[in-house]
Amino acid sequence: MPTLILVRHGRSTANTSGVLAGWTPGVALDERGAAQAAALPARLAGLPLSEVVTSPLQRCQETLRPLLEARPELRVHTDERIGECHYGDWSGRKLAELKDEPLMEVVQAHPSAAAFPGGESLRAMQTRAAEAVREWNGRVERDHGADAVYLMCSHGDIIKSLVADALGLHLDLFQRISVEPCSVTAIRYTRLRPYLVRLGDTGDFASLAPREETGEEVREGDAPVGGGAGAP
């Protein structure tokens, strides 16, 4: 079965302003995110990509633009099932404010029970994304062969949930996974099991250094809902 390359979109204006964007329209890449996207073609130059699938949201479309310009032969498909989680009433709100919501404790510690008011549950998000991957695996293998490589450009929580699915982890453990903006995660699917062969690879270790506090952080130990802004 194929190898899936999961690319999280580059850093967005919502990431840097500490806002949970969700499906809010008009969320673009910021200057750093645009630079991350511009570097993507060189990072993926050695991969014979057969198909490209993307979330419909602007920040993913902008992330892929340099890659598609460099490789015009690639076919790109849009699939809403790998779009961001529908955060409902939380969309557009500051993460620093949301950390005190009672639901945030559930999102962090028991995400399989978390459902966003006016939106969807994290369980439903994972289910739709995993179904999309399985469908695309079959389609890519049928059209390009079992050794094909294809790419999906998506969002932090989607990618984390797909990694958990591939590793056989319960969704309640997915907040232990981290994928930075424009990071590359690779999952090789086989008939019997998937293999996680890359996780959140940016080629940059700056995010491992201690960070200055800004007063906008979530509680220590909490996972950044939506994926976070990555290294400063």
GROMACS .gro file of C-alpha atoms in nm, residues 54-196:
model
  143
   54THR     CA    1  -0.545   1.919   0.040
   55SER     CA    2  -0.778   2.065   0.296
   56PRO     CA    3  -0.996   2.333   0.136
   57LEU     CA    4  -0.878   2.599   0.380
   58GLN     CA    5  -0.670   2.892   0.257
   59ARG     CA    6  -0.364   2.828   0.472
   60CYS     CA    7  -0.325   2.479   0.323
   61GLN     CA    8  -0.380   2.603  -0.033
   62GLU     CA    9  -0.112   2.869   0.018
   63THR     CA   10   0.130   2.615   0.166
   64LEU     CA   11   0.104   2.397  -0.144
   65ARG     CA   12   0.131   2.678  -0.400
   66PRO     CA   13   0.514   2.679  -0.432
   67LEU     CA   14   0.521   2.298  -0.459
   68LEU     CA   15   0.258   2.295  -0.732
   69GLU     CA   16   0.435   2.573  -0.921
   70ALA     CA   17   0.761   2.377  -0.905
   71ARG     CA   18   0.592   2.053  -1.012
   72PRO     CA   19   0.306   2.144  -1.246
   73GLU     CA   20   0.255   1.781  -1.342
   74LEU     CA   21   0.106   1.706  -1.000
   75ARG     CA   22  -0.268   1.662  -0.977
   76VAL     CA   23  -0.425   1.830  -0.673
   77HIS     CA   24  -0.753   1.726  -0.514
   78THR     CA   25  -0.950   1.897  -0.238
   79ASP     CA   26  -1.105   1.682   0.035
   80GLU     CA   27  -1.309   1.843   0.312
   81ARG     CA   28  -1.260   1.537   0.532
   82ILE     CA   29  -0.902   1.645   0.604
   83GLY     CA   30  -1.010   2.002   0.678
   84GLU     CA   31  -0.959   2.143   1.026
   85CYS     CA   32  -1.170   2.033   1.319
   86HIS     CA   33  -1.500   2.221   1.337
   87TYR     CA   34  -1.446   2.404   1.665
   88GLY     CA   35  -1.789   2.568   1.649
   89ASP     CA   36  -1.834   2.846   1.904
   90TRP     CA   37  -1.466   2.826   1.995
   91SER     CA   38  -1.359   2.931   1.645
   92GLY     CA   39  -1.194   3.272   1.634
   93ARG     CA   40  -1.140   3.287   2.010
   94LYS     CA   41  -0.808   3.340   2.185
   95LEU     CA   42  -0.647   3.023   2.318
   96ALA     CA   43  -0.541   3.215   2.629
   97GLU     CA   44  -0.911   3.270   2.707
   98LEU     CA   45  -1.015   2.915   2.622
   99LYS     CA   46  -0.769   2.759   2.867
  100ASP     CA   47  -1.009   2.842   3.153
  101GLU     CA   48  -1.312   2.682   2.986
  102PRO     CA   49  -1.417   2.359   3.165
  103LEU     CA   50  -1.422   2.181   2.829
  104MET     CA   51  -1.049   2.247   2.781
  105GLU     CA   52  -0.966   2.004   3.060
  106VAL     CA   53  -1.164   1.737   2.873
  107VAL     CA   54  -0.992   1.828   2.544
  108GLN     CA   55  -0.656   1.778   2.712
  109ALA     CA   56  -0.720   1.470   2.928
  110HIS     CA   57  -1.013   1.286   2.768
  111PRO     CA   58  -1.035   1.410   2.406
  112SER     CA   59  -1.247   1.116   2.292
  113ALA     CA   60  -1.527   1.266   2.503
  114ALA     CA   61  -1.476   1.625   2.385
  115ALA     CA   62  -1.735   1.785   2.158
  116PHE     CA   63  -1.709   2.155   2.074
  117PRO     CA   64  -2.026   2.362   2.125
  118GLY     CA   65  -2.180   2.429   1.786
  119GLY     CA   66  -1.908   2.217   1.622
  120GLU     CA   67  -1.799   1.854   1.611
  121SER     CA   68  -1.638   1.606   1.845
  122LEU     CA   69  -1.270   1.516   1.822
  123ARG     CA   70  -1.383   1.157   1.776
  124ALA     CA   71  -1.585   1.253   1.466
  125MET     CA   72  -1.288   1.454   1.336
  126GLN     CA   73  -1.057   1.154   1.361
  127THR     CA   74  -1.311   0.921   1.203
  128ARG     CA   75  -1.365   1.134   0.892
  129ALA     CA   76  -0.992   1.194   0.844
  130ALA     CA   77  -0.904   0.825   0.884
  131GLU     CA   78  -1.179   0.728   0.639
  132ALA     CA   79  -1.038   0.976   0.387
  133VAL     CA   80  -0.688   0.828   0.421
  134ARG     CA   81  -0.811   0.474   0.375
  135GLU     CA   82  -1.011   0.572   0.069
  136TRP     CA   83  -0.716   0.760  -0.083
  137ASN     CA   84  -0.480   0.471  -0.005
  138GLY     CA   85  -0.697   0.243  -0.216
  139ARG     CA   86  -0.733   0.495  -0.495
  140VAL     CA   87  -0.361   0.575  -0.512
  141GLU     CA   88  -0.263   0.208  -0.505
  142ARG     CA   89  -0.512   0.129  -0.782
  143ASP     CA   90  -0.394   0.414  -1.005
  144HIS     CA   91  -0.020   0.425  -0.924
  145GLY     CA   92   0.079   0.094  -0.765
  146ALA     CA   93   0.153  -0.033  -0.416
  147ASP     CA   94   0.481   0.160  -0.383
  148ALA     CA   95   0.330   0.499  -0.466
  149VAL     CA   96   0.388   0.807  -0.250
  150TYR     CA   97   0.124   1.077  -0.216
  151LEU     CA   98   0.084   1.392  -0.009
  152MET     CA   99  -0.190   1.541   0.205
  153CYS     CA  100  -0.174   1.899   0.333
  154SER     CA  101  -0.381   1.934   0.647
  155HIS     CA  102  -0.392   2.066   1.004
  156GLY     CA  103  -0.233   1.994   1.341
  157ASP     CA  104  -0.516   1.813   1.516
  158ILE     CA  105  -0.603   1.616   1.201
  159ILE     CA  106  -0.244   1.497   1.157
  160LYS     CA  107  -0.208   1.411   1.526
  161SER     CA  108  -0.526   1.204   1.509
  162LEU     CA  109  -0.404   1.020   1.198
  163VAL     CA  110  -0.072   0.939   1.367
  164ALA     CA  111  -0.263   0.803   1.667
  165ASP     CA  112  -0.478   0.594   1.434
  166ALA     CA  113  -0.171   0.455   1.255
  167LEU     CA  114  -0.001   0.365   1.583
  168GLY     CA  115  -0.313   0.204   1.729
  169LEU     CA  116  -0.325   0.465   2.005
  170HIS     CA  117  -0.651   0.559   2.169
  171LEU     CA  118  -0.761   0.911   2.079
  172ASP     CA  119  -0.718   1.003   2.447
  173LEU     CA  120  -0.340   0.983   2.387
  174PHE     CA  121  -0.326   1.201   2.076
  175GLN     CA  122  -0.243   1.516   2.273
  176ARG     CA  123   0.097   1.361   2.343
  177ILE     CA  124   0.185   1.404   1.973
  178SER     CA  125   0.325   1.731   1.837
  179VAL     CA  126   0.346   1.849   1.475
  180GLU     CA  127   0.481   2.197   1.404
  181PRO     CA  128   0.381   2.425   1.115
  182CYS     CA  129   0.499   2.297   0.776
  183SER     CA  130   0.633   1.979   0.937
  184VAL     CA  131   0.640   1.655   0.741
  185THR     CA  132   0.501   1.331   0.884
  186ALA     CA  133   0.519   1.007   0.685
  187ILE     CA  134   0.315   0.690   0.733
  188ARG     CA  135   0.385   0.380   0.526
  189TYR     CA  136   0.076   0.162   0.497
  190THR     CA  137   0.102  -0.213   0.441
  191ARG     CA  138  -0.153  -0.492   0.421
  192LEU     CA  139  -0.109  -0.581   0.789
  193ARG     CA  140  -0.012  -0.256   0.961
  194PRO     CA  141   0.098   0.106   0.911
  195TYR     CA  142   0.449   0.223   1.000
  196LEU     CA  143   0.523   0.573   1.125
   0.00000   0.00000   0.00000
